[in-house]
Amino acid sequence: MNPRLILTALAVTAVTAVAGCSASTAGPPTPGLAERGTTMTTATLTRMDLTAKVSLKGKVALNPVFGLAAPVDGQIRYVEVKDTPGTPAKPTRAGSVWVKGKSTPVDVPAGSTFAGRLVDDKTNVTAGTPVVSAKYGGYALVADIDGGQAYALADGLGVVRAQIKSGPGPFDCSVLGTTAALPPGTIPAPPAPQVPAQQVPVDPGQANPPVPQQQPQAPEQQQDGRTPSESTGMRLVCVPPAGVRMINGADATLEVTTARAKDALVAPVEAVAGRESAGKVDVLDANGARQTKDVVLGLTDGQFIEVKSGLTGTETLAVPGPSLPPAQQPNGGPGK
């Protein structure tokens, strides 16, 4: 056989083998990204009991400060709180809020001591305004609250459950006072006692009887030995049940139930745009076309969100939900 023919056949065979290997090892082509607004999947609405919860990080603290809020709108009028040794075993009256001749008391609870006034005496206050600071006598759990959690807790606190890291729990924790940030407290000095004028015997036969001598006023008293409370950030303070062992500084997690809704109409959060009351969803018709509708939103547990109105409950929703338009600048241009 001609040597040249043999070499040519071998070369063709090698090229064919390389081409076959390259074709077999090549991966599938990279898919392109879906266009914006493409419906990836769908969701239907359902009814269920919904519980809104907020998780907070806290610590065990000794003698923490907490605030007492005005119970009603009105004028705060303080009373003098005397410094007494020990921890009071019964509530201590710190003042009252007066409105139309009726008073509502502001009392420091038993087991805590008065730590300061937070506004001036006879100031008009609204319900929920911190007016008195108090110091709890013992161990409690203290959790700092950031701005994003503040509004979730603003409508009130339900059940608070706590778990101490590598320690006791979970257990119910009783909340003390308000969750608002507190300004520095003040403890005014008690009023100085009145010193009566010195009486001088008068001789009836004396032409110019002496004028009674006024005793010098006692020097203004300084504040008593109590240290007024310092300002605090927004915080939640709660007390564990008796018998729970507490170690100062130990880390803890608090789960706060803020609200509950029974048999609520809910949708997955991925299908809804917006979170604060007003929102939007994309409803799919029989042909798969989208129609954006406004809805009124309620509670959310992070997975589902309550739809209070705007839908009947039979709709099919597009997931992901609609994109909200960009914010507008004051000059009418789009926000960055």
mmCIF file of C-alpha atoms in Angstrom:
data_model
loop_
_atom_site.group_PDB
_atom_site.id
_atom_site.type_symbol
_atom_site.label_atom_id
_atom_site.label_comp_id
_atom_site.label_asym_id
_atom_site.label_seq_id
_atom_site.Cartn_x
_atom_site.Cartn_y
_atom_site.Cartn_z
ATOM 1 C CA MET A 1 0.000 0.000 0.000
ATOM 2 C CA ASN A 2 1.178 3.466 -0.767
ATOM 3 C CA PRO A 3 2.670 5.068 2.400
ATOM 4 C CA ARG A 4 1.170 8.411 1.481
ATOM 5 C CA LEU A 5 -2.350 6.924 1.439
ATOM 6 C CA ILE A 6 -1.781 5.385 4.866
ATOM 7 C CA LEU A 7 -0.669 8.725 6.412
ATOM 8 C CA THR A 8 -3.626 10.523 4.853
ATOM 9 C CA ALA A 9 -6.106 8.002 6.287
ATOM 10 C CA LEU A 10 -4.595 8.301 9.785
ATOM 11 C CA ALA A 11 -4.780 12.096 9.686
ATOM 12 C CA VAL A 12 -8.469 12.017 8.704
ATOM 13 C CA THR A 13 -9.205 9.543 11.511
ATOM 14 C CA ALA A 14 -7.452 11.801 14.123
ATOM 15 C CA VAL A 15 -9.355 14.893 13.029
ATOM 16 C CA THR A 16 -12.665 13.003 13.218
ATOM 17 C CA ALA A 17 -11.858 11.751 16.750
ATOM 18 C CA VAL A 18 -10.975 15.233 18.011
ATOM 19 C CA ALA A 19 -14.153 16.661 16.524
ATOM 20 C CA GLY A 20 -16.204 13.924 18.181
ATOM 21 C CA CYS A 21 -14.648 14.587 21.607
ATOM 22 C CA SER A 22 -15.231 18.302 21.303
ATOM 23 C CA ALA A 23 -18.854 17.788 20.378
ATOM 24 C CA SER A 24 -19.511 15.354 23.248
ATOM 25 C CA THR A 25 -17.903 17.516 25.980
ATOM 26 C CA ALA A 26 -19.485 20.819 25.011
ATOM 27 C CA GLY A 27 -22.054 22.034 27.604
ATOM 28 C CA PRO A 28 -25.564 23.238 26.851
ATOM 29 C CA PRO A 29 -25.856 26.803 25.602
ATOM 30 C CA THR A 30 -26.227 29.508 28.304
ATOM 31 C CA PRO A 31 -29.904 30.484 28.561
ATOM 32 C CA GLY A 32 -30.814 34.141 28.231
ATOM 33 C CA LEU A 33 -32.426 36.111 31.086
ATOM 34 C CA ALA A 34 -36.192 36.393 31.072
ATOM 35 C CA GLU A 35 -37.572 39.772 30.153
ATOM 36 C CA ARG A 36 -38.675 42.045 32.974
ATOM 37 C CA GLY A 37 -42.288 41.372 33.950
ATOM 38 C CA THR A 38 -42.222 37.760 32.778
ATOM 39 C CA THR A 39 -44.498 35.571 34.911
ATOM 40 C CA MET A 40 -42.311 32.861 36.420
ATOM 41 C CA THR A 41 -45.084 31.127 38.371
ATOM 42 C CA THR A 42 -48.532 31.803 39.813
ATOM 43 C CA ALA A 43 -50.167 31.811 43.230
ATOM 44 C CA THR A 44 -53.702 31.614 44.567
ATOM 45 C CA LEU A 45 -55.142 33.230 47.672
ATOM 46 C CA THR A 46 -56.135 31.250 50.725
ATOM 47 C CA ARG A 47 -57.519 31.796 54.218
ATOM 48 C CA MET A 48 -55.580 31.121 57.380
ATOM 49 C CA ASP A 49 -54.909 32.401 60.898
ATOM 50 C CA LEU A 50 -52.024 34.853 60.746
ATOM 51 C CA THR A 51 -49.702 35.973 63.535
ATOM 52 C CA ALA A 52 -47.314 38.906 63.184
ATOM 53 C CA LYS A 53 -44.112 38.538 65.194
ATOM 54 C CA VAL A 54 -40.946 40.561 65.708
ATOM 55 C CA SER A 55 -37.681 38.985 66.843
ATOM 56 C CA LEU A 56 -35.348 41.035 69.063
ATOM 57 C CA LYS A 57 -31.842 40.460 70.389
ATOM 58 C CA GLY A 58 -31.421 41.197 74.088
ATOM 59 C CA LYS A 59 -29.337 40.654 77.193
ATOM 60 C CA VAL A 60 -29.847 39.936 80.856
ATOM 61 C CA ALA A 61 -29.365 43.194 82.802
ATOM 62 C CA LEU A 62 -29.367 44.141 86.465
ATOM 63 C CA ASN A 63 -31.608 47.001 87.648
ATOM 64 C CA PRO A 64 -32.590 48.249 84.159
ATOM 65 C CA VAL A 65 -34.378 51.569 83.611
ATOM 66 C CA PHE A 66 -37.776 51.633 81.908
ATOM 67 C CA GLY A 67 -40.359 54.320 81.185
ATOM 68 C CA LEU A 68 -43.949 54.880 82.258
ATOM 69 C CA ALA A 69 -46.192 56.604 79.730
ATOM 70 C CA ALA A 70 -49.084 59.009 80.175
ATOM 71 C CA PRO A 71 -52.241 56.873 80.228
ATOM 72 C CA VAL A 72 -54.439 59.607 78.674
ATOM 73 C CA ASP A 73 -54.162 63.045 77.071
ATOM 74 C CA GLY A 74 -53.998 65.810 79.664
ATOM 75 C CA GLN A 75 -51.752 67.768 82.027
ATOM 76 C CA ILE A 76 -49.131 65.894 84.054
ATOM 77 C CA ARG A 77 -48.901 66.961 87.678
ATOM 78 C CA TYR A 78 -46.157 65.340 89.691
ATOM 79 C CA VAL A 79 -46.040 64.622 93.404
ATOM 80 C CA GLU A 80 -42.960 64.542 95.594
ATOM 81 C CA VAL A 81 -41.583 61.005 95.780
ATOM 82 C CA LYS A 82 -39.601 60.526 98.960
ATOM 83 C CA ASP A 83 -36.409 58.502 98.943
ATOM 84 C CA THR A 84 -37.065 55.326 100.895
ATOM 85 C CA PRO A 85 -34.577 52.541 101.585
ATOM 86 C CA GLY A 86 -35.024 49.211 99.882
ATOM 87 C CA THR A 87 -37.303 48.217 97.046
ATOM 88 C CA PRO A 88 -40.965 49.190 97.497
ATOM 89 C CA ALA A 89 -43.307 46.246 97.948
ATOM 90 C CA LYS A 90 -46.282 48.235 96.649
ATOM 91 C CA PRO A 91 -46.821 50.795 93.856
ATOM 92 C CA THR A 92 -45.471 54.325 94.362
ATOM 93 C CA ARG A 93 -47.521 57.310 93.191
ATOM 94 C CA ALA A 94 -45.337 59.561 90.989
ATOM 95 C CA GLY A 95 -48.043 61.858 89.629
ATOM 96 C CA SER A 96 -51.338 62.058 87.790
ATOM 97 C CA VAL A 97 -52.597 63.208 84.413
ATOM 98 C CA TRP A 98 -55.488 65.667 84.772
ATOM 99 C CA VAL A 99 -58.157 66.375 82.168
ATOM 100 C CA LYS A 100 -61.421 68.217 82.791
ATOM 101 C CA GLY A 101 -61.048 67.927 86.547
ATOM 102 C CA LYS A 102 -60.484 64.178 86.490
ATOM 103 C CA SER A 103 -57.131 62.580 87.329
ATOM 104 C CA THR A 104 -55.574 59.332 86.123
ATOM 105 C CA PRO A 105 -52.682 58.135 88.295
ATOM 106 C CA VAL A 106 -49.147 57.358 87.132
ATOM 107 C CA ASP A 107 -47.698 54.785 89.521
ATOM 108 C CA VAL A 108 -44.281 53.140 89.657
ATOM 109 C CA PRO A 109 -45.043 49.407 89.974
ATOM 110 C CA ALA A 110 -44.070 47.363 93.004
ATOM 111 C CA GLY A 111 -40.534 46.039 92.822
ATOM 112 C CA SER A 112 -39.263 49.208 91.123
ATOM 113 C CA THR A 113 -38.080 52.606 92.351
ATOM 114 C CA PHE A 114 -38.748 56.120 91.017
ATOM 115 C CA ALA A 115 -35.830 57.252 88.792
ATOM 116 C CA GLY A 116 -36.882 60.646 87.427
ATOM 117 C CA ARG A 117 -39.379 62.995 85.799
ATOM 118 C CA LEU A 118 -39.164 63.045 82.017
ATOM 119 C CA VAL A 119 -41.133 66.250 81.289
ATOM 120 C CA ASP A 120 -41.722 69.473 83.215
ATOM 121 C CA ASP A 121 -44.455 69.610 85.824
ATOM 122 C CA LYS A 122 -47.865 70.786 84.509
ATOM 123 C CA THR A 123 -46.918 69.986 80.902
ATOM 124 C CA ASN A 124 -49.692 68.994 78.500
ATOM 125 C CA VAL A 125 -48.951 65.482 77.261
ATOM 126 C CA THR A 126 -50.577 62.983 74.941
ATOM 127 C CA ALA A 127 -51.303 59.355 75.767
ATOM 128 C CA GLY A 128 -48.202 57.228 75.276
ATOM 129 C CA THR A 129 -45.711 60.002 76.063
ATOM 130 C CA PRO A 130 -43.063 58.807 78.577
ATOM 131 C CA VAL A 131 -43.475 60.919 81.723
ATOM 132 C CA VAL A 132 -41.677 58.952 84.463
ATOM 133 C CA SER A 133 -38.601 56.724 84.499
ATOM 134 C CA ALA A 134 -38.286 53.861 86.957
ATOM 135 C CA LYS A 135 -35.601 51.363 87.874
ATOM 136 C CA TYR A 136 -36.470 47.699 88.273
ATOM 137 C CA GLY A 137 -34.957 46.053 91.339
ATOM 138 C CA GLY A 138 -33.411 42.854 90.029
ATOM 139 C CA TYR A 139 -32.634 40.968 86.845
ATOM 140 C CA ALA A 140 -34.607 41.556 83.668
ATOM 141 C CA LEU A 141 -34.196 41.130 79.917
ATOM 142 C CA VAL A 142 -33.420 44.259 77.879
ATOM 143 C CA ALA A 143 -33.696 44.346 74.077
ATOM 144 C CA ASP A 144 -32.759 47.368 71.949
ATOM 145 C CA ILE A 145 -35.238 48.295 69.180
ATOM 146 C CA ASP A 146 -34.106 49.798 65.867
ATOM 147 C CA GLY A 147 -36.081 52.124 63.640
ATOM 148 C CA GLY A 148 -37.312 49.352 61.383
ATOM 149 C CA GLN A 149 -38.801 47.462 64.320
ATOM 150 C CA ALA A 150 -40.262 50.521 66.048
ATOM 151 C CA TYR A 151 -43.343 50.813 63.873
ATOM 152 C CA ALA A 152 -43.965 47.073 63.967
ATOM 153 C CA LEU A 153 -44.181 47.379 67.767
ATOM 154 C CA ALA A 154 -46.002 50.722 67.822
ATOM 155 C CA ASP A 155 -49.512 49.275 67.755
ATOM 156 C CA GLY A 156 -48.997 47.384 70.985
ATOM 157 C CA LEU A 157 -47.319 44.313 72.388
ATOM 158 C CA GLY A 158 -48.932 40.944 72.764
ATOM 159 C CA VAL A 159 -47.194 37.878 74.136
ATOM 160 C CA VAL A 160 -43.415 38.093 74.631
ATOM 161 C CA ARG A 161 -41.443 34.847 74.675
ATOM 162 C CA ALA A 162 -37.778 34.741 75.620
ATOM 163 C CA GLN A 163 -34.930 32.286 75.223
ATOM 164 C CA ILE A 164 -31.597 32.779 76.988
ATOM 165 C CA LYS A 165 -28.698 31.539 74.864
ATOM 166 C CA SER A 166 -27.462 28.199 76.227
ATOM 167 C CA GLY A 167 -29.778 28.776 79.187
ATOM 168 C CA PRO A 168 -33.412 28.680 80.300
ATOM 169 C CA GLY A 169 -36.309 29.073 77.912
ATOM 170 C CA PRO A 170 -38.438 29.582 76.093
ATOM 171 C CA PHE A 171 -40.631 31.303 78.705
ATOM 172 C CA ASP A 172 -43.178 34.111 78.867
ATOM 173 C CA CYS A 173 -41.690 37.494 79.764
ATOM 174 C CA SER A 174 -43.781 40.291 81.365
ATOM 175 C CA VAL A 175 -43.166 43.702 79.769
ATOM 176 C CA LEU A 176 -42.401 46.699 81.984
ATOM 177 C CA GLY A 177 -43.495 50.180 80.871
ATOM 178 C CA THR A 178 -43.261 51.612 77.381
ATOM 179 C CA THR A 179 -40.924 50.844 74.474
ATOM 180 C CA ALA A 180 -40.221 54.508 73.646
ATOM 181 C CA ALA A 181 -36.765 56.087 73.969
ATOM 182 C CA LEU A 182 -36.332 57.991 77.236
ATOM 183 C CA PRO A 183 -34.780 61.449 77.793
ATOM 184 C CA PRO A 184 -32.679 62.058 80.923
ATOM 185 C CA GLY A 185 -34.726 62.002 84.121
ATOM 186 C CA THR A 186 -34.693 64.671 86.842
ATOM 187 C CA ILE A 187 -35.307 64.366 90.558
ATOM 188 C CA PRO A 188 -36.160 67.819 91.913
ATOM 189 C CA ALA A 189 -35.224 68.771 95.446
ATOM 190 C CA PRO A 190 -38.068 68.951 97.969
ATOM 191 C CA PRO A 191 -39.299 72.484 98.746
ATOM 192 C CA ALA A 192 -37.380 74.373 101.433
ATOM 193 C CA PRO A 193 -39.206 74.642 104.764
ATOM 194 C CA GLN A 194 -40.733 78.009 105.637
ATOM 195 C CA VAL A 195 -38.902 79.809 108.459
ATOM 196 C CA PRO A 196 -41.272 81.912 110.622
ATOM 197 C CA ALA A 197 -40.325 85.475 111.557
ATOM 198 C CA GLN A 198 -38.766 85.909 115.003
ATOM 199 C CA GLN A 199 -41.239 87.338 117.495
ATOM 200 C CA VAL A 200 -39.877 90.211 119.647
ATOM 201 C CA PRO A 201 -41.677 91.126 122.897
ATOM 202 C CA VAL A 202 -43.339 94.533 122.595
ATOM 203 C CA ASP A 203 -43.325 97.067 125.494
ATOM 204 C CA PRO A 204 -46.664 98.906 125.413
ATOM 205 C CA GLY A 205 -44.977 102.098 126.728
ATOM 206 C CA GLN A 206 -42.347 102.117 124.035
ATOM 207 C CA ALA A 207 -42.859 104.878 121.468
ATOM 208 C CA ASN A 208 -41.340 102.985 118.523
ATOM 209 C CA PRO A 209 -41.849 99.255 119.013
ATOM 210 C CA PRO A 210 -39.183 97.098 117.333
ATOM 211 C CA VAL A 211 -39.975 95.547 114.006
ATOM 212 C CA PRO A 212 -39.971 91.705 114.031
ATOM 213 C CA GLN A 213 -36.675 90.435 112.729
ATOM 214 C CA GLN A 214 -36.922 88.183 109.650
ATOM 215 C CA GLN A 215 -34.785 85.094 110.004
ATOM 216 C CA PRO A 216 -32.467 84.376 107.085
ATOM 217 C CA GLN A 217 -33.862 81.855 104.645
ATOM 218 C CA ALA A 218 -32.462 78.381 104.769
ATOM 219 C CA PRO A 219 -30.159 77.695 101.838
ATOM 220 C CA GLU A 220 -31.809 76.042 98.851
ATOM 221 C CA GLN A 221 -31.666 72.310 99.225
ATOM 222 C CA GLN A 222 -29.861 70.307 96.649
ATOM 223 C CA GLN A 223 -31.189 67.138 95.074
ATOM 224 C CA ASP A 224 -31.337 64.120 97.317
ATOM 225 C CA GLY A 225 -28.916 61.240 97.080
ATOM 226 C CA ARG A 226 -30.754 59.508 94.244
ATOM 227 C CA THR A 227 -29.100 59.568 90.837
ATOM 228 C CA PRO A 228 -31.537 60.542 88.068
ATOM 229 C CA SER A 229 -31.820 58.176 85.130
ATOM 230 C CA GLU A 230 -29.771 58.726 81.992
ATOM 231 C CA SER A 231 -31.265 58.842 78.505
ATOM 232 C CA THR A 232 -31.859 55.528 76.773
ATOM 233 C CA GLY A 233 -32.492 54.400 73.245
ATOM 234 C CA MET A 234 -35.711 52.659 72.340
ATOM 235 C CA ARG A 235 -35.809 49.436 74.307
ATOM 236 C CA LEU A 236 -38.060 46.710 75.613
ATOM 237 C CA VAL A 237 -37.670 45.576 79.228
ATOM 238 C CA CYS A 238 -39.370 42.428 80.452
ATOM 239 C CA VAL A 239 -39.249 40.274 83.581
ATOM 240 C CA PRO A 240 -39.070 36.463 83.531
ATOM 241 C CA PRO A 241 -41.167 34.230 85.794
ATOM 242 C CA ALA A 242 -39.932 33.531 89.298
ATOM 243 C CA GLY A 243 -37.417 30.731 89.448
ATOM 244 C CA VAL A 244 -35.745 31.408 86.077
ATOM 245 C CA ARG A 245 -32.013 31.605 86.676
ATOM 246 C CA MET A 246 -30.530 34.803 85.251
ATOM 247 C CA ILE A 247 -26.855 35.642 84.694
ATOM 248 C CA ASN A 248 -25.967 39.281 84.092
ATOM 249 C CA GLY A 249 -24.848 39.944 80.509
ATOM 250 C CA ALA A 250 -26.099 36.658 79.037
ATOM 251 C CA ASP A 251 -27.435 36.923 75.477
ATOM 252 C CA ALA A 252 -31.112 36.277 74.812
ATOM 253 C CA THR A 253 -33.661 36.312 72.009
ATOM 254 C CA LEU A 254 -37.132 37.790 72.448
ATOM 255 C CA GLU A 255 -40.048 36.988 70.150
ATOM 256 C CA VAL A 256 -42.828 39.566 70.343
ATOM 257 C CA THR A 257 -46.303 38.813 69.035
ATOM 258 C CA THR A 258 -47.655 42.154 67.827
ATOM 259 C CA ALA A 259 -51.012 41.174 66.309
ATOM 260 C CA ARG A 260 -53.217 38.263 65.261
ATOM 261 C CA ALA A 261 -55.819 37.840 62.531
ATOM 262 C CA LYS A 262 -58.178 34.860 62.298
ATOM 263 C CA ASP A 263 -59.334 33.410 58.982
ATOM 264 C CA ALA A 264 -57.540 36.147 57.043
ATOM 265 C CA LEU A 265 -57.357 36.216 53.240
ATOM 266 C CA VAL A 266 -53.631 35.954 52.494
ATOM 267 C CA ALA A 267 -51.239 35.891 49.555
ATOM 268 C CA PRO A 268 -47.541 34.982 49.344
ATOM 269 C CA VAL A 269 -45.389 38.053 49.960
ATOM 270 C CA GLU A 270 -43.611 37.467 46.611
ATOM 271 C CA ALA A 271 -46.874 38.204 44.784
ATOM 272 C CA VAL A 272 -47.431 41.578 46.481
ATOM 273 C CA ALA A 273 -45.729 44.935 46.009
ATOM 274 C CA GLY A 274 -45.797 47.204 49.069
ATOM 275 C CA ARG A 275 -46.059 46.406 52.747
ATOM 276 C CA GLU A 276 -47.589 49.417 54.560
ATOM 277 C CA SER A 277 -51.381 49.293 54.118
ATOM 278 C CA ALA A 278 -51.474 50.089 50.379
ATOM 279 C CA GLY A 279 -50.147 47.550 47.894
ATOM 280 C CA LYS A 280 -50.477 46.209 44.366
ATOM 281 C CA VAL A 281 -50.850 42.753 42.799
ATOM 282 C CA ASP A 282 -50.923 41.465 39.226
ATOM 283 C CA VAL A 283 -54.035 39.382 38.495
ATOM 284 C CA LEU A 284 -53.870 36.959 35.560
ATOM 285 C CA ASP A 285 -56.849 36.504 33.261
ATOM 286 C CA ALA A 286 -57.750 33.285 31.382
ATOM 287 C CA ASN A 287 -55.219 34.129 28.637
ATOM 288 C CA GLY A 288 -52.386 34.823 31.086
ATOM 289 C CA ALA A 289 -52.455 38.591 30.638
ATOM 290 C CA ARG A 290 -51.629 40.727 33.673
ATOM 291 C CA GLN A 291 -53.889 43.345 35.225
ATOM 292 C CA THR A 292 -52.469 45.378 38.116
ATOM 293 C CA LYS A 293 -54.903 45.973 40.992
ATOM 294 C CA ASP A 294 -54.667 48.032 44.171
ATOM 295 C CA VAL A 295 -55.132 46.176 47.459
ATOM 296 C CA VAL A 296 -55.282 47.081 51.147
ATOM 297 C CA LEU A 297 -52.747 45.082 53.157
ATOM 298 C CA GLY A 298 -52.692 43.981 56.783
ATOM 299 C CA LEU A 299 -50.531 41.655 58.881
ATOM 300 C CA THR A 300 -47.583 39.678 57.611
ATOM 301 C CA ASP A 301 -45.587 36.838 59.112
ATOM 302 C CA GLY A 302 -42.796 37.132 56.543
ATOM 303 C CA GLN A 303 -44.193 34.408 54.262
ATOM 304 C CA PHE A 304 -47.799 35.495 53.795
ATOM 305 C CA ILE A 305 -49.483 38.886 53.938
ATOM 306 C CA GLU A 306 -53.093 39.706 54.691
ATOM 307 C CA VAL A 307 -55.184 41.212 51.874
ATOM 308 C CA LYS A 308 -57.937 43.186 53.596
ATOM 309 C CA SER A 309 -59.706 44.411 50.462
ATOM 310 C CA GLY A 310 -59.311 44.719 46.708
ATOM 311 C CA LEU A 311 -59.627 41.005 45.860
ATOM 312 C CA THR A 312 -62.407 38.434 46.119
ATOM 313 C CA GLY A 313 -60.104 35.502 46.882
ATOM 314 C CA THR A 314 -60.695 33.626 43.604
ATOM 315 C CA GLU A 315 -58.009 35.408 41.601
ATOM 316 C CA THR A 316 -54.772 33.905 40.277
ATOM 317 C CA LEU A 317 -51.772 36.127 40.989
ATOM 318 C CA ALA A 318 -48.552 36.478 39.035
ATOM 319 C CA VAL A 319 -45.287 35.804 40.848
ATOM 320 C CA PRO A 320 -43.229 37.913 41.136
ATOM 321 C CA GLY A 321 -45.646 40.757 41.793
ATOM 322 C CA PRO A 322 -45.663 44.126 40.007
ATOM 323 C CA SER A 323 -42.687 46.475 40.128
ATOM 324 C CA LEU A 324 -43.406 49.755 41.878
ATOM 325 C CA PRO A 325 -42.570 52.900 39.861
ATOM 326 C CA PRO A 326 -39.380 54.746 40.864
ATOM 327 C CA ALA A 327 -39.723 57.562 43.374
ATOM 328 C CA GLN A 328 -40.109 61.032 41.898
ATOM 329 C CA GLN A 329 -37.795 63.883 42.803
ATOM 330 C CA PRO A 330 -39.330 67.294 43.717
ATOM 331 C CA ASN A 331 -38.484 68.579 40.192
ATOM 332 C CA GLY A 332 -40.501 65.768 38.631
ATOM 333 C CA GLY A 333 -37.529 63.669 37.541
ATOM 334 C CA PRO A 334 -37.077 59.999 38.506
ATOM 335 C CA GLY A 335 -35.329 59.197 41.751
ATOM 336 C CA LYS A 336 -31.924 57.610 41.817
#
